Short mmCIF file of C-alpha atoms in Angstrom, two decimals:
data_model
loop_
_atom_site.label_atom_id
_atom_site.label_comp_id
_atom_site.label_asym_id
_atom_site.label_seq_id
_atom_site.Cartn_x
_atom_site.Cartn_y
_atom_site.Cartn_z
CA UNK A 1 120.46 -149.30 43.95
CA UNK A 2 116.88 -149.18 45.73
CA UNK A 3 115.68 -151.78 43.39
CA UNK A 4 118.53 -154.14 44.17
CA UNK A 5 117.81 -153.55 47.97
CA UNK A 6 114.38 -154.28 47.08
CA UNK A 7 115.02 -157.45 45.88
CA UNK A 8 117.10 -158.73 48.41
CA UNK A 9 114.64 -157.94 51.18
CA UNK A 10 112.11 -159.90 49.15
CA UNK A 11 114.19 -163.04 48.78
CA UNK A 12 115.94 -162.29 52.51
CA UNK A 13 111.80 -162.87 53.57
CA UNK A 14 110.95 -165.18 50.82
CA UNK A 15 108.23 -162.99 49.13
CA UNK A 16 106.96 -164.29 45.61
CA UNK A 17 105.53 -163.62 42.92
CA UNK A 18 107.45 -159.76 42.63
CA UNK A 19 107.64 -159.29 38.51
CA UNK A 20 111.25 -157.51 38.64
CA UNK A 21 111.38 -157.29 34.95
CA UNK A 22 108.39 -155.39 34.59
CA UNK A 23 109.35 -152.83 37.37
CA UNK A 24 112.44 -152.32 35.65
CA UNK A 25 110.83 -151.28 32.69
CA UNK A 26 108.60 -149.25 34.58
CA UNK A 27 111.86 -147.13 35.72
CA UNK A 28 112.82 -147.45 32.28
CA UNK A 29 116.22 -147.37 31.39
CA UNK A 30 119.50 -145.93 33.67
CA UNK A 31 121.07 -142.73 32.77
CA UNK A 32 124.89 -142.86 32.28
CA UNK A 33 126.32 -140.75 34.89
CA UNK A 34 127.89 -137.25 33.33
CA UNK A 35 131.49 -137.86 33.11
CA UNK A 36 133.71 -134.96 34.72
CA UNK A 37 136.09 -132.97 33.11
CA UNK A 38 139.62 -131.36 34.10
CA UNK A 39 140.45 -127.59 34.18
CA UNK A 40 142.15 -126.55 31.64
CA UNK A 41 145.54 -124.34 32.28
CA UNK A 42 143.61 -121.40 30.54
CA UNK A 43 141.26 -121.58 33.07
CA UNK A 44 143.11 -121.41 36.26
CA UNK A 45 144.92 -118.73 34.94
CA UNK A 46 141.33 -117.11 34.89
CA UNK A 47 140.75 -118.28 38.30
CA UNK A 48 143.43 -116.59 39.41
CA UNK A 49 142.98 -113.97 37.75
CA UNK A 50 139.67 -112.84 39.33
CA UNK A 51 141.13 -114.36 42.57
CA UNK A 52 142.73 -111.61 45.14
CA UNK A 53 142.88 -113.14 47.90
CA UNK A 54 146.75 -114.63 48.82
CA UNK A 55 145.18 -117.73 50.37
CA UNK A 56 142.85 -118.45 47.37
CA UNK A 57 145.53 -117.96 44.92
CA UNK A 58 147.89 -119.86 47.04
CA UNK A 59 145.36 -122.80 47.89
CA UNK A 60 144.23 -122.73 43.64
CA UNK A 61 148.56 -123.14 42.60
CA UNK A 62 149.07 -125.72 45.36
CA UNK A 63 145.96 -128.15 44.01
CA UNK A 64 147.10 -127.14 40.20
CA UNK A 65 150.60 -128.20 41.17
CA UNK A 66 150.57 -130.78 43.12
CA UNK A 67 147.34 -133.37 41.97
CA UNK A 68 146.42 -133.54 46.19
CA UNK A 69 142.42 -134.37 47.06
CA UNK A 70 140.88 -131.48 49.04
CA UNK A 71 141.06 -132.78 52.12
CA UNK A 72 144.38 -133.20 52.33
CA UNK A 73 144.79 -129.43 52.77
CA UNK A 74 143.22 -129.79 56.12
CA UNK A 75 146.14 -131.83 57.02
CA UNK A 76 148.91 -129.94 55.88
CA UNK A 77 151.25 -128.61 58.26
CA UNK A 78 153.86 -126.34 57.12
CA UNK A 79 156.54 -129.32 58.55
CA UNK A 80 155.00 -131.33 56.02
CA UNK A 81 156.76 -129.28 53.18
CA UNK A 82 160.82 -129.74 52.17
CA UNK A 83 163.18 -127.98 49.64
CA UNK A 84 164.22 -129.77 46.46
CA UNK A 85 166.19 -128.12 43.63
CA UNK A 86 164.64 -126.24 41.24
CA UNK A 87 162.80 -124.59 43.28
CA UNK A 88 160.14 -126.84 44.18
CA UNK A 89 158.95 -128.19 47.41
CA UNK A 90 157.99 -131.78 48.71
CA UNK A 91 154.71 -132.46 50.66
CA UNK A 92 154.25 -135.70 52.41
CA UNK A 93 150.47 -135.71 52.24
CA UNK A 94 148.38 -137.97 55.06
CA UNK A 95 151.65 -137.48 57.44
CA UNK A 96 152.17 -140.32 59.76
CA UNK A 97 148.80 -142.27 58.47
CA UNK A 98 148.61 -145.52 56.63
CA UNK A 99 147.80 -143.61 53.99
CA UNK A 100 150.87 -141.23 53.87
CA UNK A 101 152.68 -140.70 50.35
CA UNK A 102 155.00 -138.03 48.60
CA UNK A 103 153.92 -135.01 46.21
CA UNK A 104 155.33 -132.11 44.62
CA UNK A 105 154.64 -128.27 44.08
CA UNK A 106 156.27 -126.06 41.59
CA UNK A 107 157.96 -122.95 41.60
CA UNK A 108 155.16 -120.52 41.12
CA UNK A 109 153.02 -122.80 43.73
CA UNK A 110 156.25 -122.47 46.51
CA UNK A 111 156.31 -118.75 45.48
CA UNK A 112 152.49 -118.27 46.28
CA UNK A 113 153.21 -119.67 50.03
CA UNK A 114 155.35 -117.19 51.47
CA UNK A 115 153.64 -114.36 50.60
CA UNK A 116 150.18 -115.54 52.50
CA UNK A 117 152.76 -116.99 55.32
CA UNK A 118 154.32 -113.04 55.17
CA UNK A 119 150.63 -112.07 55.66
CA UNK A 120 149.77 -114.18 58.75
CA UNK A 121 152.90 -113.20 60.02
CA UNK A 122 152.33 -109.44 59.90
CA UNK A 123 148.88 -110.01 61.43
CA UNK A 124 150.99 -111.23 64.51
CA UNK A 125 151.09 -115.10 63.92
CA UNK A 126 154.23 -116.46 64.53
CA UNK A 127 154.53 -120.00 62.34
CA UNK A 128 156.32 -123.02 63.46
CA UNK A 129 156.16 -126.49 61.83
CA UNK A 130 153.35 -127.23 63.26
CA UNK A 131 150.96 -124.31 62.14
CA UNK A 132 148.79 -125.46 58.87
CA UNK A 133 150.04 -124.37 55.85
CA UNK A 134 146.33 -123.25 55.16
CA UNK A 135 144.49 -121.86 57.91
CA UNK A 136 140.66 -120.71 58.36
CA UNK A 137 140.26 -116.58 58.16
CA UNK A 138 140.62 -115.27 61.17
CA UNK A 139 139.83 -111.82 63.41
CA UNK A 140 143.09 -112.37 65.44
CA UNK A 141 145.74 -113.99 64.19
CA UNK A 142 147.64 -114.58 67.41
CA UNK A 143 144.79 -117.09 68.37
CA UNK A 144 145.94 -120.77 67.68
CA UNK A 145 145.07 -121.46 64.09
CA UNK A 146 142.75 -124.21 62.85
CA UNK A 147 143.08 -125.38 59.70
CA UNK A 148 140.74 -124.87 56.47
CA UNK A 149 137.96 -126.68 56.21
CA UNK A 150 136.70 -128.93 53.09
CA UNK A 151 134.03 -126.72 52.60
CA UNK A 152 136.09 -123.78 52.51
CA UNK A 153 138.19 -124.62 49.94
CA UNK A 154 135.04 -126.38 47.69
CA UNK A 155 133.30 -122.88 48.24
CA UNK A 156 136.53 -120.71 47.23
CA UNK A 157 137.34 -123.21 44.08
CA UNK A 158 133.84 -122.79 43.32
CA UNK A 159 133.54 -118.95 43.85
CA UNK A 160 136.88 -118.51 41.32
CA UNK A 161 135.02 -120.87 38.40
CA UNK A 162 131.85 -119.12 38.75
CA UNK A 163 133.64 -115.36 38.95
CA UNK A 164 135.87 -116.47 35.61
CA UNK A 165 132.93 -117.52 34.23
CA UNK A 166 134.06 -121.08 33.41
CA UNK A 167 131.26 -123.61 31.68
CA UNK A 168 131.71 -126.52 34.51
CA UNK A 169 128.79 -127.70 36.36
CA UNK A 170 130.44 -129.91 38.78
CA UNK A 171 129.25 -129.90 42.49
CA UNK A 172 131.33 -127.43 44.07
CA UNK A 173 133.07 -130.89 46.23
CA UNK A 174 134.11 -132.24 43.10
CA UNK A 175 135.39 -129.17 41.54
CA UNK A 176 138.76 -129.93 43.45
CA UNK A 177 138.86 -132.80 41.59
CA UNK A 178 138.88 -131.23 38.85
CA UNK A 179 142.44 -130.44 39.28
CA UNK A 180 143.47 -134.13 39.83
CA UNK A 181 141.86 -134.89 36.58
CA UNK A 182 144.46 -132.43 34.54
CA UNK A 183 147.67 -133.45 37.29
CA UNK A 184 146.71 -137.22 36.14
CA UNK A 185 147.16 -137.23 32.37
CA UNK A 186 149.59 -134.12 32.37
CA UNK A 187 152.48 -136.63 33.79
CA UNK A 188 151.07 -139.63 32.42
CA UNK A 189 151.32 -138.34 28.79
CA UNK A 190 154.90 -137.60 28.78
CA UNK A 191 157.17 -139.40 26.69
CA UNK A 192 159.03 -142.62 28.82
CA UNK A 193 156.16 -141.41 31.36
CA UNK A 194 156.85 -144.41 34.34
CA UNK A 195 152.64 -145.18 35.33
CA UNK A 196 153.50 -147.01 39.15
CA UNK A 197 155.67 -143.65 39.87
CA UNK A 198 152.72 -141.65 38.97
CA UNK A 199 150.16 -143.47 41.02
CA UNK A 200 152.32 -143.14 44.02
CA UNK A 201 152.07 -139.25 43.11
CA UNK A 202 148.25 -139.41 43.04
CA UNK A 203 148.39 -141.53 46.06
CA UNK A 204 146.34 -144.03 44.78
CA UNK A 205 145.95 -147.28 47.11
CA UNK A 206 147.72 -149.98 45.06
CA UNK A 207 147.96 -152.26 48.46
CA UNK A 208 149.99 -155.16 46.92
CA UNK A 209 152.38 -153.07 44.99
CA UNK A 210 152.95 -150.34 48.00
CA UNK A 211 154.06 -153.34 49.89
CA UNK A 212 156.80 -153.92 47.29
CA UNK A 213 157.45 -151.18 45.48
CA UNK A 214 159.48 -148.85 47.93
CA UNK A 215 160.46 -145.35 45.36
CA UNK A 216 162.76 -142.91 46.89
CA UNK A 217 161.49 -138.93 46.80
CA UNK A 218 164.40 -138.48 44.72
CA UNK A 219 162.59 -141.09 41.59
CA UNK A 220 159.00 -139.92 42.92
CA UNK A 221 161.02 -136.21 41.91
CA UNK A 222 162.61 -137.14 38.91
CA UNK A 223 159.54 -138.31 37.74
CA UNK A 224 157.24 -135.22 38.45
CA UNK A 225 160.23 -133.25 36.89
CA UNK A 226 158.80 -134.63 33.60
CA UNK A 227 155.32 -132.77 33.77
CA UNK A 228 156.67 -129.90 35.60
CA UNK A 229 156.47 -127.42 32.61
CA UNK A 230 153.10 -128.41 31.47
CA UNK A 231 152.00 -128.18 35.12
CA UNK A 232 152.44 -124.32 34.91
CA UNK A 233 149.84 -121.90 34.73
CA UNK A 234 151.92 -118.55 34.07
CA UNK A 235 153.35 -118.37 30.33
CA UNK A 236 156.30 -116.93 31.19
CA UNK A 237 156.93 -119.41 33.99
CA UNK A 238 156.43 -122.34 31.18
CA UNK A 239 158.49 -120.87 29.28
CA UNK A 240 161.23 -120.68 31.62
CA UNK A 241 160.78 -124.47 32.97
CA UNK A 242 160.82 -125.43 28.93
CA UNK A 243 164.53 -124.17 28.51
CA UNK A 244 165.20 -125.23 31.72
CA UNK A 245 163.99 -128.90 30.50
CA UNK A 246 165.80 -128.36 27.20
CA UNK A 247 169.66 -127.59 29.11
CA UNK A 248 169.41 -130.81 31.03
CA UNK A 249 168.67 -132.65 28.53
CA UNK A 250 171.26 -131.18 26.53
CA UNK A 251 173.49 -131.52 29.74
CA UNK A 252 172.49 -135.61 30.04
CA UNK A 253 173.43 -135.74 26.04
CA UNK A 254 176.71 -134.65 26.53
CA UNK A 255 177.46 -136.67 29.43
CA UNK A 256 176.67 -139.69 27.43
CA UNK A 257 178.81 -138.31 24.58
CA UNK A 258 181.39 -138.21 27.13
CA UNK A 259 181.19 -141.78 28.97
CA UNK A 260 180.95 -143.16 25.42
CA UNK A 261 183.87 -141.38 24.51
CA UNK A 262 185.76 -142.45 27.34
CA UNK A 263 184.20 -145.92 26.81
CA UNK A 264 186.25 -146.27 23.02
CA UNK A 265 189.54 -144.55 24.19
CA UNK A 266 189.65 -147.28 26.72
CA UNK A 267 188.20 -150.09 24.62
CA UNK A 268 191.11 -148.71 22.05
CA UNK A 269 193.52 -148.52 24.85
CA UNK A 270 193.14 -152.29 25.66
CA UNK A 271 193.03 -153.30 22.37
CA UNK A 272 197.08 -151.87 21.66
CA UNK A 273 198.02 -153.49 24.74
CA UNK A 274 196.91 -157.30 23.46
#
């Protein structure tokens, strides 16, 4: 990069006679930049595990669950957050931005928010919709509540890894990513996985397709409802969204049995009447 800016200043002020390909051999050869890795469930569960704190662990499901970049945490208001069945909860992330989209947490992720909210409360908040969802420690809680910083929640991420003793030498800032790189492939490997749905989950800028392409929360749902299990970090929790997964699909199945059931009676129906 300071060898391209270099040469344009040279050229920019017509200096000659500069032999570029010699300097560049001088600086020898460019280093491929490391390539970051996701957490694995495994070790969130050890996060959490050394994590006591009810906003850590609440702040380490929601990023786990829902795929969101960091910073959108010092957005969140707890208005920005609606139920949907099975116990999950919608976030409109970037609210009233250009930039605004539609996520999801899961069960054990909704679970971990009361609990801190029943916290703040008994420290004598009292939360409306527009109090953050995550707000900075405080000495009294009845003072009006700013919302975590980046930093904060790069530092606590980073505090969690380095306490569970987890081999990832990411910057602390792109440790949160870290989470978005497991969210990504955990939907996009699913079997009939639709990509555009996913994208829109990630809120990824895809400026001639968001002008088009128009999903309603309940696809942008049905879609995260694929990944849901594998999104999981407690066993038993898994467990329980697997054989939840396994009676609605059994549940679709038998619907179609019956529509193509009723599809040949009727088919049989108008065939005695001819």
């Amino acid at each position: 990069m300071i060898l391209f800016a270099l040469q344009s200043f040279c050229d920019a002020n017509d200096i000659e006679g500069v032999n570029w390909k010699k300097i560049r051999r001088l600086l020898g050869k460019k280093q491929k930049p490391k390539k970051s890795r996701p957490f694995t469930t495994d070790e969130i569960k050890l996060m959490l595990g050394v994590t006591k704190e009810l906003r850590s662990k609440a702040i380490l499901l929601f990023l786990s669950s829902s795929g969101v970049r960091r910073e959108a945490l010092t957005e969140l208001k707890i208005g920005h957050l609606k139920e949907m069945p099975n116990d999950c909860l919608a976030v409109t992330v970037y609210a009233d931005t250009d930039e605004e989209y539609i996520t999801f947490i899961n069960k054990e992720a909704k679970e971990a928010l009361p609990r801190y909210f029943e916290k703040r409360k008994k420290d004598g908040e009292s939360l409306d919709p527009d109090h953050p969802v995550f707000r900075t420690k405080y000495t009294l809680a009845i003072s009006k509540p700013k919302v975590v910083s980046e930093k904060t929640v790069s530092n606590l991420v980073h505090r969690a890894k380095t306490n569970s003793g987890i081999n990832l030498n990411d910057e602390p800032n792109m440790l949160c990513h870290a989470f978005r790189r497991r969210f990504n492939p955990i939907l996009k490997l699913n079997n009939n996985a639709n990509n555009p749905l996913i994208e829109r989950l990630m809120g990824h800028d895809m400026k001639l397709d968001n002008a088009y392409f128009q999903p309603t929360i309940e696809n942008l749902f049905e879609e995260y409802q694929k990944g849901v299990s594998n999104l999981v970090i407690d066993d038993k929790e898994r467990v329980l969204e697997e054989k939840k997964k396994v009676e609605q699909e059994k549940e679709e199945l038998i619907k179609i049995k019956e529509e193509n059931e009723n599809w040949q009676k009727k088919y049989a129906h108008e065939r005695r009447k001819q």
